[in-house]
XYZ file of C-alpha atoms in Angstrom:
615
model
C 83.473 70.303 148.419
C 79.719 70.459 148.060
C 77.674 72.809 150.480
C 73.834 73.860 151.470
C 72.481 77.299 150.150
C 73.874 79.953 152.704
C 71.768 80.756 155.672
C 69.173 83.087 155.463
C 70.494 85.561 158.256
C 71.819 88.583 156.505
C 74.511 90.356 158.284
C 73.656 94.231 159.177
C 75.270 97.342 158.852
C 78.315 96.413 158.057
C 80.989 98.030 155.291
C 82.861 96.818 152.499
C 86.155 95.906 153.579
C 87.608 97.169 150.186
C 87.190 101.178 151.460
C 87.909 100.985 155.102
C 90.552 99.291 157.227
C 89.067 97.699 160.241
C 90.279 97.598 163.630
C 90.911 93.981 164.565
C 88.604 93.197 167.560
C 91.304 91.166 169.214
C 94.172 92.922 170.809
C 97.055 92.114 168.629
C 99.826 94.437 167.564
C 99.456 95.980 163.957
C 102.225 95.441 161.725
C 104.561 97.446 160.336
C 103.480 100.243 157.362
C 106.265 99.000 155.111
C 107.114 95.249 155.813
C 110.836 94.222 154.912
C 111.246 90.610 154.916
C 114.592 88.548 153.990
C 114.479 85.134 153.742
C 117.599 83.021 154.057
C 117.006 79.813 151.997
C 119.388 77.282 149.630
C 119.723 78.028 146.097
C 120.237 76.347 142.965
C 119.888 79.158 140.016
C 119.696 82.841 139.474
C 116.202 84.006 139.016
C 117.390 87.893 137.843
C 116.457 89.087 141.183
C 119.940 90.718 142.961
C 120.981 89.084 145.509
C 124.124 89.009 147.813
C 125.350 85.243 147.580
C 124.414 82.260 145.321
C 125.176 79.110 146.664
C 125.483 76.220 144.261
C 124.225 72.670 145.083
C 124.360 69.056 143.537
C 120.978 67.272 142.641
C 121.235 65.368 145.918
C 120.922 68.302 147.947
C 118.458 69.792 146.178
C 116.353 66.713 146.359
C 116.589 67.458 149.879
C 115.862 70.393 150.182
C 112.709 69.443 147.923
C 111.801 66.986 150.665
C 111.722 69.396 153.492
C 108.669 70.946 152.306
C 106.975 68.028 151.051
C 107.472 66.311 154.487
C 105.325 69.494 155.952
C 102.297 68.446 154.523
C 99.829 66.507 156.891
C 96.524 65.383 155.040
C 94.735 68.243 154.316
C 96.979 70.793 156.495
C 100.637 71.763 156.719
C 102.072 71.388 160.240
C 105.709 72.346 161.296
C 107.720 72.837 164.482
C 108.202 76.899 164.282
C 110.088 77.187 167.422
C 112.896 75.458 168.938
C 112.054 73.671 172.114
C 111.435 69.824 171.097
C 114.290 67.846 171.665
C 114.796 65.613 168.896
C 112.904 68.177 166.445
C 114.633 70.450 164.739
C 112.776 73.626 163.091
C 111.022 72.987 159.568
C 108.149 75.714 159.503
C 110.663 78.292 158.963
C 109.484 81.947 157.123
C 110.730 81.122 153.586
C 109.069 77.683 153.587
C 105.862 79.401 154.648
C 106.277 82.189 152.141
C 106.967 79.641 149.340
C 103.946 77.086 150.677
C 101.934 80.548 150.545
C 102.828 81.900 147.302
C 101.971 78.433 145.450
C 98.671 78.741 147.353
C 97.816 82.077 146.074
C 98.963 80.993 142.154
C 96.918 78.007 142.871
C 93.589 79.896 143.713
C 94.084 82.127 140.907
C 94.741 78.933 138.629
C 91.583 77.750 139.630
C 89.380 80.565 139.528
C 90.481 81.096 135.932
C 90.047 77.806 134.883
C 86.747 78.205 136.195
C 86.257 81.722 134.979
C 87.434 80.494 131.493
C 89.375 84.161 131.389
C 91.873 85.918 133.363
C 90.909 87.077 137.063
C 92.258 90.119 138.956
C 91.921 91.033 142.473
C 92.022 88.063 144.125
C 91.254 88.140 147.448
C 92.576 85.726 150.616
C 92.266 86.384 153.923
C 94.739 85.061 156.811
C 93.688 84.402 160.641
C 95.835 82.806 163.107
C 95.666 81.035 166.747
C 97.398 83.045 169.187
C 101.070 80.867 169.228
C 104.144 83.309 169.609
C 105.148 82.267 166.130
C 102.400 83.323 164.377
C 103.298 87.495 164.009
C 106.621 86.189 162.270
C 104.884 83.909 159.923
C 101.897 85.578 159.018
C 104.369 88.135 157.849
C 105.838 85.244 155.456
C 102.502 84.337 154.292
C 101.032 88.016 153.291
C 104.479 88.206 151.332
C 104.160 85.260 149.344
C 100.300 85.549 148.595
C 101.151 89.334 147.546
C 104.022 87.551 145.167
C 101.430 85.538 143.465
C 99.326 88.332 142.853
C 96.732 88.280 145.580
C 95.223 91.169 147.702
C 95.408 89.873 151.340
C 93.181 90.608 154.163
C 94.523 90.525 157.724
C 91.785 88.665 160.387
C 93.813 88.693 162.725
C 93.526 86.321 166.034
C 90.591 83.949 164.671
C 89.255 80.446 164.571
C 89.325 77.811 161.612
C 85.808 77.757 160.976
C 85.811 81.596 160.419
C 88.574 81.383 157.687
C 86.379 79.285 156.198
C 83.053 81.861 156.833
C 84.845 85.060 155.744
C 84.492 83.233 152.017
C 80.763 82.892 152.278
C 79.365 85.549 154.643
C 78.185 88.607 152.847
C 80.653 91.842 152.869
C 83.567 89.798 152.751
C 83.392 86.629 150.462
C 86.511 85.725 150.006
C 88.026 83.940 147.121
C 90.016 81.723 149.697
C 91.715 82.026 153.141
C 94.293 80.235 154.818
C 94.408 80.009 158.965
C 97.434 79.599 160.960
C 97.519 77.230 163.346
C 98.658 73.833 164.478
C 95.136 72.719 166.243
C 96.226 71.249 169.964
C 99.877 70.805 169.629
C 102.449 72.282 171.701
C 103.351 76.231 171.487
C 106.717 75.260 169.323
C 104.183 73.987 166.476
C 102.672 75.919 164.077
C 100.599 75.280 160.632
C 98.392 76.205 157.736
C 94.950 75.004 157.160
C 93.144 76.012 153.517
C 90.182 77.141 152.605
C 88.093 78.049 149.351
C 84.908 78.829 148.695
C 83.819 75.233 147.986
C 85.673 74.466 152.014
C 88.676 72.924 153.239
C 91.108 71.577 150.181
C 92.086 67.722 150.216
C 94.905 65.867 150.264
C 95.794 65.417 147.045
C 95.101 69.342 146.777
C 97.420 70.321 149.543
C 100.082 67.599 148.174
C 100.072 69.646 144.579
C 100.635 72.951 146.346
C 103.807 72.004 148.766
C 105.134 70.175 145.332
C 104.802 73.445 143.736
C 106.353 75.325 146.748
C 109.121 72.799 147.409
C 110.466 73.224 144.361
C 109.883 77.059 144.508
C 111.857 77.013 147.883
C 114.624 74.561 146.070
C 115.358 76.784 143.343
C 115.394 80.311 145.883
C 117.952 82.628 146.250
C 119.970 82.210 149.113
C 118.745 85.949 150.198
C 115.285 87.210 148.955
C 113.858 90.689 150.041
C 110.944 91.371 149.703
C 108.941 94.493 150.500
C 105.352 95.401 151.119
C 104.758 98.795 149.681
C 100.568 98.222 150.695
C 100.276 96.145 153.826
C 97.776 93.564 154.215
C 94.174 95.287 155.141
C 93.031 94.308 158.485
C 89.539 93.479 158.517
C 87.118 92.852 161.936
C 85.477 89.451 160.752
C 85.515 87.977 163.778
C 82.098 90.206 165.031
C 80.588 89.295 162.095
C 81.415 86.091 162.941
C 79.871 85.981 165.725
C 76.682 88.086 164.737
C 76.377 84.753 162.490
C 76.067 82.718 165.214
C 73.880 84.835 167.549
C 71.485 85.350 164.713
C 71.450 81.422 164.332
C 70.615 81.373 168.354
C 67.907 83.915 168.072
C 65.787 82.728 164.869
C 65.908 79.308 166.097
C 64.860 79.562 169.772
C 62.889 81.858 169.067
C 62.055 82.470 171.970
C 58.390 83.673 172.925
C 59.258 86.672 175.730
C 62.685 87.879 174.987
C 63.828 87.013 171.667
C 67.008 88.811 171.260
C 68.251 87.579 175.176
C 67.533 84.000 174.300
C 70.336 82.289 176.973
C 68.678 84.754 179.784
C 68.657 82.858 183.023
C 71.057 80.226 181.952
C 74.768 80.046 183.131
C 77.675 78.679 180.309
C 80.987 78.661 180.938
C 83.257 78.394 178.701
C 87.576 77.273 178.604
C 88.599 78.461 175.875
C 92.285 77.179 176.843
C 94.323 80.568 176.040
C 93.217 80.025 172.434
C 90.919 81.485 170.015
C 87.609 80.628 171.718
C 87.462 83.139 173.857
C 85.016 85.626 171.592
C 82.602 83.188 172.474
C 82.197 84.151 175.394
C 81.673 87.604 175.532
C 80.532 88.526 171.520
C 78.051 85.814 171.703
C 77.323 84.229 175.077
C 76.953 87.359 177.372
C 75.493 89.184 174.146
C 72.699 86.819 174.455
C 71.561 87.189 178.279
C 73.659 83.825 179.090
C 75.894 84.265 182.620
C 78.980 83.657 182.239
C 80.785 83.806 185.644
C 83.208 80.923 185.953
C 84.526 81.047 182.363
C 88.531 79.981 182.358
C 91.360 80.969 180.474
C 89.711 83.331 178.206
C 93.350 85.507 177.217
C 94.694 84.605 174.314
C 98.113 82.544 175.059
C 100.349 81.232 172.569
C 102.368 79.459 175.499
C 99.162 77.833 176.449
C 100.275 77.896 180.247
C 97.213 75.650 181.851
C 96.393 72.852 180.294
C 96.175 71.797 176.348
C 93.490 73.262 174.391
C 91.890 69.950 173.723
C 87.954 68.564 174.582
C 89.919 65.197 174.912
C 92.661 66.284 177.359
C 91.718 65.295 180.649
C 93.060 68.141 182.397
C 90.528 70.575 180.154
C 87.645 68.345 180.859
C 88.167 68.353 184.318
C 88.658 71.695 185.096
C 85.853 72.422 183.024
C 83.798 70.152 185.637
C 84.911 71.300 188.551
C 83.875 75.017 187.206
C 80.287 73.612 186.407
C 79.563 71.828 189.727
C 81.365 74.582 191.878
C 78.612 77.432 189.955
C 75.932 75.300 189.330
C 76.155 75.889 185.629
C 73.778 74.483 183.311
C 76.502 73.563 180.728
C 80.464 74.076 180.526
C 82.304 74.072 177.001
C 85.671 72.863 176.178
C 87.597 74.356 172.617
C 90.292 73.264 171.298
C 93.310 76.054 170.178
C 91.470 77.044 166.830
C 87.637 76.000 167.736
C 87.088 73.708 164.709
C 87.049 70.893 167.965
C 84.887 71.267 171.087
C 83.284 69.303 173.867
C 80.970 69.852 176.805
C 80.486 69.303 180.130
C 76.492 68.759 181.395
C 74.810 70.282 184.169
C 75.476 67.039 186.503
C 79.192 67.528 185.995
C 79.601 64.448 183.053
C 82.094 65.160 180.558
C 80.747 65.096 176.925
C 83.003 64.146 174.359
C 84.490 61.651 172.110
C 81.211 58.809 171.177
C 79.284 60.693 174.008
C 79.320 63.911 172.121
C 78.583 61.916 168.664
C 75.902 60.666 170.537
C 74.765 63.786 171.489
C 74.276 65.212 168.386
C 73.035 62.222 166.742
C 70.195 62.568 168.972
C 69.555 66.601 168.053
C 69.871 66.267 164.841
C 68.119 62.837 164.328
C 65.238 64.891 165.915
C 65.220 67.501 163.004
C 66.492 64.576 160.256
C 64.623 61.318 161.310
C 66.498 58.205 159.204
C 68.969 60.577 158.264
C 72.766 58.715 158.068
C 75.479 59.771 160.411
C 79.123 59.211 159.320
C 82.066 58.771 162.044
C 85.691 56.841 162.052
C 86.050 53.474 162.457
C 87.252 54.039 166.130
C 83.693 54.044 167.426
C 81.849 51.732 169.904
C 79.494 49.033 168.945
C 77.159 50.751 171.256
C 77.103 54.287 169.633
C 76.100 52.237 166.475
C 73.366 50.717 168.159
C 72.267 54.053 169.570
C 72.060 55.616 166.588
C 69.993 52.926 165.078
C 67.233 52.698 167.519
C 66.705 56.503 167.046
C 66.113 55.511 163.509
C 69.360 56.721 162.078
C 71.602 54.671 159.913
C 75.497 54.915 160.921
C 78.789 54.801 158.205
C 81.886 53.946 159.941
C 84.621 55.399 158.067
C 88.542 55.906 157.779
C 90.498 58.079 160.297
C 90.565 61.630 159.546
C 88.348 64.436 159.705
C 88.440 65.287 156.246
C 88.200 61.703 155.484
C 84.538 61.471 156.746
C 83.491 64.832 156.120
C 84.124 64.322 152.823
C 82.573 61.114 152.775
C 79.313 63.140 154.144
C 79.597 65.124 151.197
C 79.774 61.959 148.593
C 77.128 60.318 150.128
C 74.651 63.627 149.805
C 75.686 63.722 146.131
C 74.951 60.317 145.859
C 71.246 60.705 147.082
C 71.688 59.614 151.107
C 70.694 61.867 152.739
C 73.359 62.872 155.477
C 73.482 65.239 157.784
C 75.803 64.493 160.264
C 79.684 63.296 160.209
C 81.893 63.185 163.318
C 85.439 61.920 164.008
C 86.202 61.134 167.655
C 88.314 63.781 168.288
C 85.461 66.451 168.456
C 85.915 67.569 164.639
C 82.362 67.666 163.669
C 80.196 68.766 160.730
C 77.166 69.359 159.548
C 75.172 69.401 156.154
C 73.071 72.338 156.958
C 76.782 74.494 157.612
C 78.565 74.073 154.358
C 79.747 70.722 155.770
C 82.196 73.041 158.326
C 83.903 71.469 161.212
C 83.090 74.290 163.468
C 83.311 73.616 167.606
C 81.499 76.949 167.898
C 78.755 76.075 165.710
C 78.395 72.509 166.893
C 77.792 73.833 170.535
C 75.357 76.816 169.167
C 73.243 73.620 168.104
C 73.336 72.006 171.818
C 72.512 75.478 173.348
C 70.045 75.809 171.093
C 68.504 72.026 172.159
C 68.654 72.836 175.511
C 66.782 76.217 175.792
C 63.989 74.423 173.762
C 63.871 71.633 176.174
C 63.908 74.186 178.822
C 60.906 75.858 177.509
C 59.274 72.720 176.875
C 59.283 71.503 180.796
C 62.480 69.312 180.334
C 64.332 70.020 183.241
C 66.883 67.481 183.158
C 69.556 69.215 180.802
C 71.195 67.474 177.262
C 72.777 64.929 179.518
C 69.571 63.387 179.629
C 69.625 62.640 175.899
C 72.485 60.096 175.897
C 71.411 58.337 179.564
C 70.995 55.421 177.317
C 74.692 55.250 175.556
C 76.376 52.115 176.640
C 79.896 52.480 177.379
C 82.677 50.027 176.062
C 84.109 48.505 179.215
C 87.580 49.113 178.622
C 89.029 51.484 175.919
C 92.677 52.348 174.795
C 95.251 54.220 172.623
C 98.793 53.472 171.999
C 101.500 54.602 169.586
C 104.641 52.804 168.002
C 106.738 55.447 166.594
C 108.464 54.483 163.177
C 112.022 53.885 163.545
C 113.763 55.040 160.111
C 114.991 58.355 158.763
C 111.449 60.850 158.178
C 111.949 60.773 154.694
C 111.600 56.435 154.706
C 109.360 56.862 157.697
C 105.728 56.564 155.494
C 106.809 53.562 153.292
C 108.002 52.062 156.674
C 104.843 52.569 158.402
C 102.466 51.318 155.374
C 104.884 47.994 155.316
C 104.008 47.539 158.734
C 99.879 47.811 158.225
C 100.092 45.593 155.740
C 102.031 42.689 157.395
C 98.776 43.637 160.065
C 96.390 42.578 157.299
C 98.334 39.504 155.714
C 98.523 38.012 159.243
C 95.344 38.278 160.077
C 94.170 36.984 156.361
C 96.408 34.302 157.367
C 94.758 33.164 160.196
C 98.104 33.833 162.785
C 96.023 35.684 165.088
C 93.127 33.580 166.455
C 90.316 34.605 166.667
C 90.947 38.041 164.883
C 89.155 38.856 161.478
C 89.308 41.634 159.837
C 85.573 43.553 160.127
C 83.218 45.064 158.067
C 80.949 48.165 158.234
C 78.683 50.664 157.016
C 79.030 52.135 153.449
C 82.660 50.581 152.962
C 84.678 47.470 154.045
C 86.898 47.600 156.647
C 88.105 44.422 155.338
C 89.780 46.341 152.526
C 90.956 48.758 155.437
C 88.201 51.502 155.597
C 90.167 52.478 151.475
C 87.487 51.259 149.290
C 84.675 52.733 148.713
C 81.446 51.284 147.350
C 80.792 54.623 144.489
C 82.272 54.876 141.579
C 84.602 57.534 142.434
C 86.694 56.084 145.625
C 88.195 58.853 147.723
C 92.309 58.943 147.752
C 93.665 57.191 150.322
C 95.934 59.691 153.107
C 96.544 56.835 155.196
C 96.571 52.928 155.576
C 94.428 51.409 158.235
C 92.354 47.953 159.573
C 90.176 47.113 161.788
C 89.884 43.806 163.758
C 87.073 41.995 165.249
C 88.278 40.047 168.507
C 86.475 36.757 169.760
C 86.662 33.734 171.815
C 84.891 30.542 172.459
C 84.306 31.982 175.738
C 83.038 35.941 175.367
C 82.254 35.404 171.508
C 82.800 38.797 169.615
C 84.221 40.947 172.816
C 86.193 43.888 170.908
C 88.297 45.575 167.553
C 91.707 46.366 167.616
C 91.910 49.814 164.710
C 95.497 49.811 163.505
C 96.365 52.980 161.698
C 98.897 55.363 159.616
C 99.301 58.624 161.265
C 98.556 61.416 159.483
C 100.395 63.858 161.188
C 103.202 61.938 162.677
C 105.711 59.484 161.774
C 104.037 56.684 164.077
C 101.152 53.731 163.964
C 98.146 54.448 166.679
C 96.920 51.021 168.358
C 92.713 51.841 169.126
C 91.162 49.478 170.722
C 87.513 48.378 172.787
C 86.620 45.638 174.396
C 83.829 44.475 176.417
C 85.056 42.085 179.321
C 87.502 42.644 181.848
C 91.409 43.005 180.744
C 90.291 42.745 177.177
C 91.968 45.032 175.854
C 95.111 43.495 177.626
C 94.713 39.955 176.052
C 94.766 42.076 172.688
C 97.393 43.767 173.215
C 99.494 41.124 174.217
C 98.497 38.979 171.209
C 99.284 41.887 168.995
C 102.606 42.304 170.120
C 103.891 38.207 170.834
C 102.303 36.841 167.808
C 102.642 39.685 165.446
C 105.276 42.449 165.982
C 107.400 39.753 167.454
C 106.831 37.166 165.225
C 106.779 39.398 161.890
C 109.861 40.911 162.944
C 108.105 44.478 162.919
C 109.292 45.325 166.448
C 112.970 45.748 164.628
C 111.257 48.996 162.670
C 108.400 49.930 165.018
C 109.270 51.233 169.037
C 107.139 49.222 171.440
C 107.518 50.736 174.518
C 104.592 52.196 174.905
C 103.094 48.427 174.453
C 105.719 46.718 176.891
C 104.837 49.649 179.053
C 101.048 49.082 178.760
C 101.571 45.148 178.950
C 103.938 46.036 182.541
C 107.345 44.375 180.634
């Protein structure tokens, strides 16, 4: 992935990591001198390693077993369930998958810096952070032994967020030749995952695809019992407070402020739920560090059992805790993080939650302030009205597919193509921006609204960043709803892009009056958000369409957005309309006169829709 030259904040007194073993600056415990791991997995061949039993499969089995891995992969991440716990789900993210998903990782970064290189490369270095879920000591374990196989030094971060894995690749005194972070974003404590990271940023689809081929084979092919022992552990490394230097130093040169530079947030309050996840350092390595009060903060432990509420900026639980907190201190502005803080929201000195096309909104207006007519990209799931925001600031907006890699990377296509692009957001709170390596980084994205509001503070604006979206029109109704897949998980994708596409022939067909398939921005959503209008189209991770909705009555009045999950075998129903029960008559149509009437409700479950629809 392209990327801006590196910030010109240097990073002081700090020591090579290759001579000294850092504390970590979050309490975790160390690991063991001399790690012994054995891995339990299937087997279909000696490799000349001993080993206790060999069990012998057929080809069916092994194709299987194959499978197992390759059904890990979601988009651009890996995501398991580590724990048992979910009832229906039975444990896939299991040690010798992650050491195998690992090792093909490491070969694959040392592939491609010799390809690169045009020679051999030696001491490759990765670095591994994690989210604090009660699975991660166990796999992290897993990983370090399979990068180690592969040849790689490895660097232990410790607790840490996404967007730091990324960081400790770039930021002097570390520069990493990759890193990997363990986490599973928002999703309950049994989950677990890996996210990937190079130097050029997070790896795509197709990337992550050709490493959990590699390793599901690997795993296939395994001994039944594999030992493996680390003679040097992993070095642990405090990136983390570097981390965070980064972002105080981005504070400080950009306020700039004229009495007390290096206490910038002095005199404001910020509070900050971090949700029991990684966003705590936040608060006390940058916030307080800066002058900022911080009296009110919640759930600033690290908790893999995530005991209050979901670390998510769209829960409504998070959000309104976060509220109350504000409003009960008189805060001038309460953050929200998600588990691994590449996701935030916020929470304005009046008490209204920021998120979703608010927070867009909100940034669109900061950074169309330092980028007049520059493009913002977001999913198709946004409002008519954010577009129209955006515009009258001067801005141009690209509505594209579902995903946050999706329209990141579509940020970075349309730089190399000459738009200039500074911006791209996905509803969820993933959002990134040109002038940071194109890095979905909550932390980063709310270090740019602190910043905004201290210089609106010094300027005589007294009425706090709510004030800069007063003018965002709101959809009158808005809704989600899923239909899981009903097949086995292995027929579950071909199931679920059969059922888009009957979506699309119906409405081509003109079944579903009044419902045509839309168009917008830089690609058609016509040819469902897959197309794009360059000469190199992006690879398609999932099927989706949008919808526009009229009547003789209301005219255009909403979209229905039907789309492949990434991450689980289901369809998600988005939809907006602007008159009253809307989003009802949609609904309704969608289900009588085309899962119905296709026959789809025989492979898709419904029940959220009868539910919604009170049948």
């Amino acid at each position: 992935m392209a990327s801006t030259s590196p910030s010109s904040m240097t990073l002081q007194n700090m020591s090579a990591q290759k001579s000294t073993i850092i504390p970590s600056f979050f309490p975790t415990k160390p690991l063991a001198t001399n790690l012994r791991v054995i891995f339990m997995c299937p087997s279909t061949r000696s490799t000349g390693v001993r080993s206790l039993r060999v069990a012998k499969y057929d080809e069916v089995v092994v194709d299987d077993e194959i499978d197992k891995i390759r059904r890990l992969q979601n988009g651009s991440d890996v995501r398991g369930v580590a724990l048992e716990g979910e009832q229906g789900r039975t444990v896939d993210l299991t040690p010798p998958a992650v050491d195998a998903i690992a090792e093909s990782f490491g070969e694959w970064v040392i592939k491609g810096l010799e390809s690169e290189k045009g020679r051999p490369v030696e001491d490759v270095r990765v670095s591994l952070g994690r989210d604090p879920r009660i699975s991660g000591a166990a796999l992290s374990v897993a990983v370090f032994a399979g990068l180690s196989r592969a040849g790689c030094m490895v660097f232990d971060m410790g607790l840490a967020t996404t967007p730091a894995c990324f960081m400790s690749t770039v930021l002097d005194h570390f520069s990493y030749d990759a890193s990997i972070m363990m986490t599973a974003s928002h999703l309950p404590y049994t989950r677990n995952g890996l996210k990937f990271f190079t130097k050029k940023g997070g790896l795509t689809s197709l990337e992550v695809e050709e490493i959990c081929d590699r390793a599901a084979r690997k795993y296939a092919n395994r001994l039944a019992k594999v030992s493996t022992m680390l003679a040097t552990p992993p070095t642990r490394v405090n990136f983390m407070s570097a981390y965070a230097a980064h972002l105080r130093n981005v504070i400080k040169e950009r306020v700039n402020h004229p009495t007390h530079y290096d206490t910038p947030l002095k005199g404001f309050q910020i509070i900050v739920n971090a949700g029991n996840g990684s966003g705590g350092f936040f608060t006390w390595d940058v916030l307080d560090k800066l002058g900022a009060d911080t009296f009110g903060s919640l759930h600033l432990n690290p908790d893999g059992m995530f005991p209050n509420h979901i670390p998510n900026p769209e829960d409504k639980t998070a959000m309104a805790l976060t509220r109350a907190a504000v409003l009960d201190n008189s805060a001038d502005l309460g953050i929200v993080f998600d588990t691994d803080v590449d996701r935030s929201g916020v929470v304005d000195a009046k008490g209204n939650p920021i998120n979703g096309d608010k927070l867009i909104a909100l940034m669109s207006a900061i950074i169309l302030r330092e980028h007049p007519g520059t493009t913002v990209v977001t999913d198709a799931r946004t409002s008519v009205a954010l577009t129209r925001f955006i515009t009258e600031r001067g801005g141009h907006h690209c509505l594209y597919r579902v995903g946050y890699r999706n329209v990141i990377d579509k940020g970075v296509q349309l730089n190399q193509d000459g738009i200039e692009t500074h911006l791209m957001m996905e509803t969820s709170g993933h959002g990134a921006l040109k002038e940071n390596y194109f890095l979905d980084d909550g932390a980063y994205m709310v270090v740019k609204i602190i910043i905004e509001m201290v210089r609106m503070k010094l300027a005589g604006f007294n009425d706090g960043i709510g004030s800069l979206i007063e003018d965002l029109e709101e959809p009158l109704e808005s809704t989600e709803l899923r239909m899981n897949v009903i097949a086995e998980p292995r027929h579950a994708k071909v199931k679920a892009v059969e059922a888009i596409e009957a979506f699309r022939q119906y409405i081509e067909e003109g079944k579903l009056q009044g419902w045509e398939l839309d168009s917008c921005g830089d690609c058609w959503v016509s040819e469902g958000c897959l197309v794009d209008s360059n000469e190199t189209p992006a690879a398609i991770d999932a099927r989706m369409y949008r919808a526009k909705v009229s009547d003789e009555e209301n005219g255009q009045y909403g979209w229905v957005h039907l789309r492949q999950s990434i991450h689980n075998p289901n369809l998600a129903v988005n939809m907006q309309s602007t008159v009253p029960g809307g989003c009802r008559s949609m609904t309704a149509v969608l289900r009588d006169k085309f899962l119905l009437a296709s026959g789809m409700n025989k492979t898709l479950d419904i029940s959220q829709i009868d539910n919604y629809l009170g049948s």
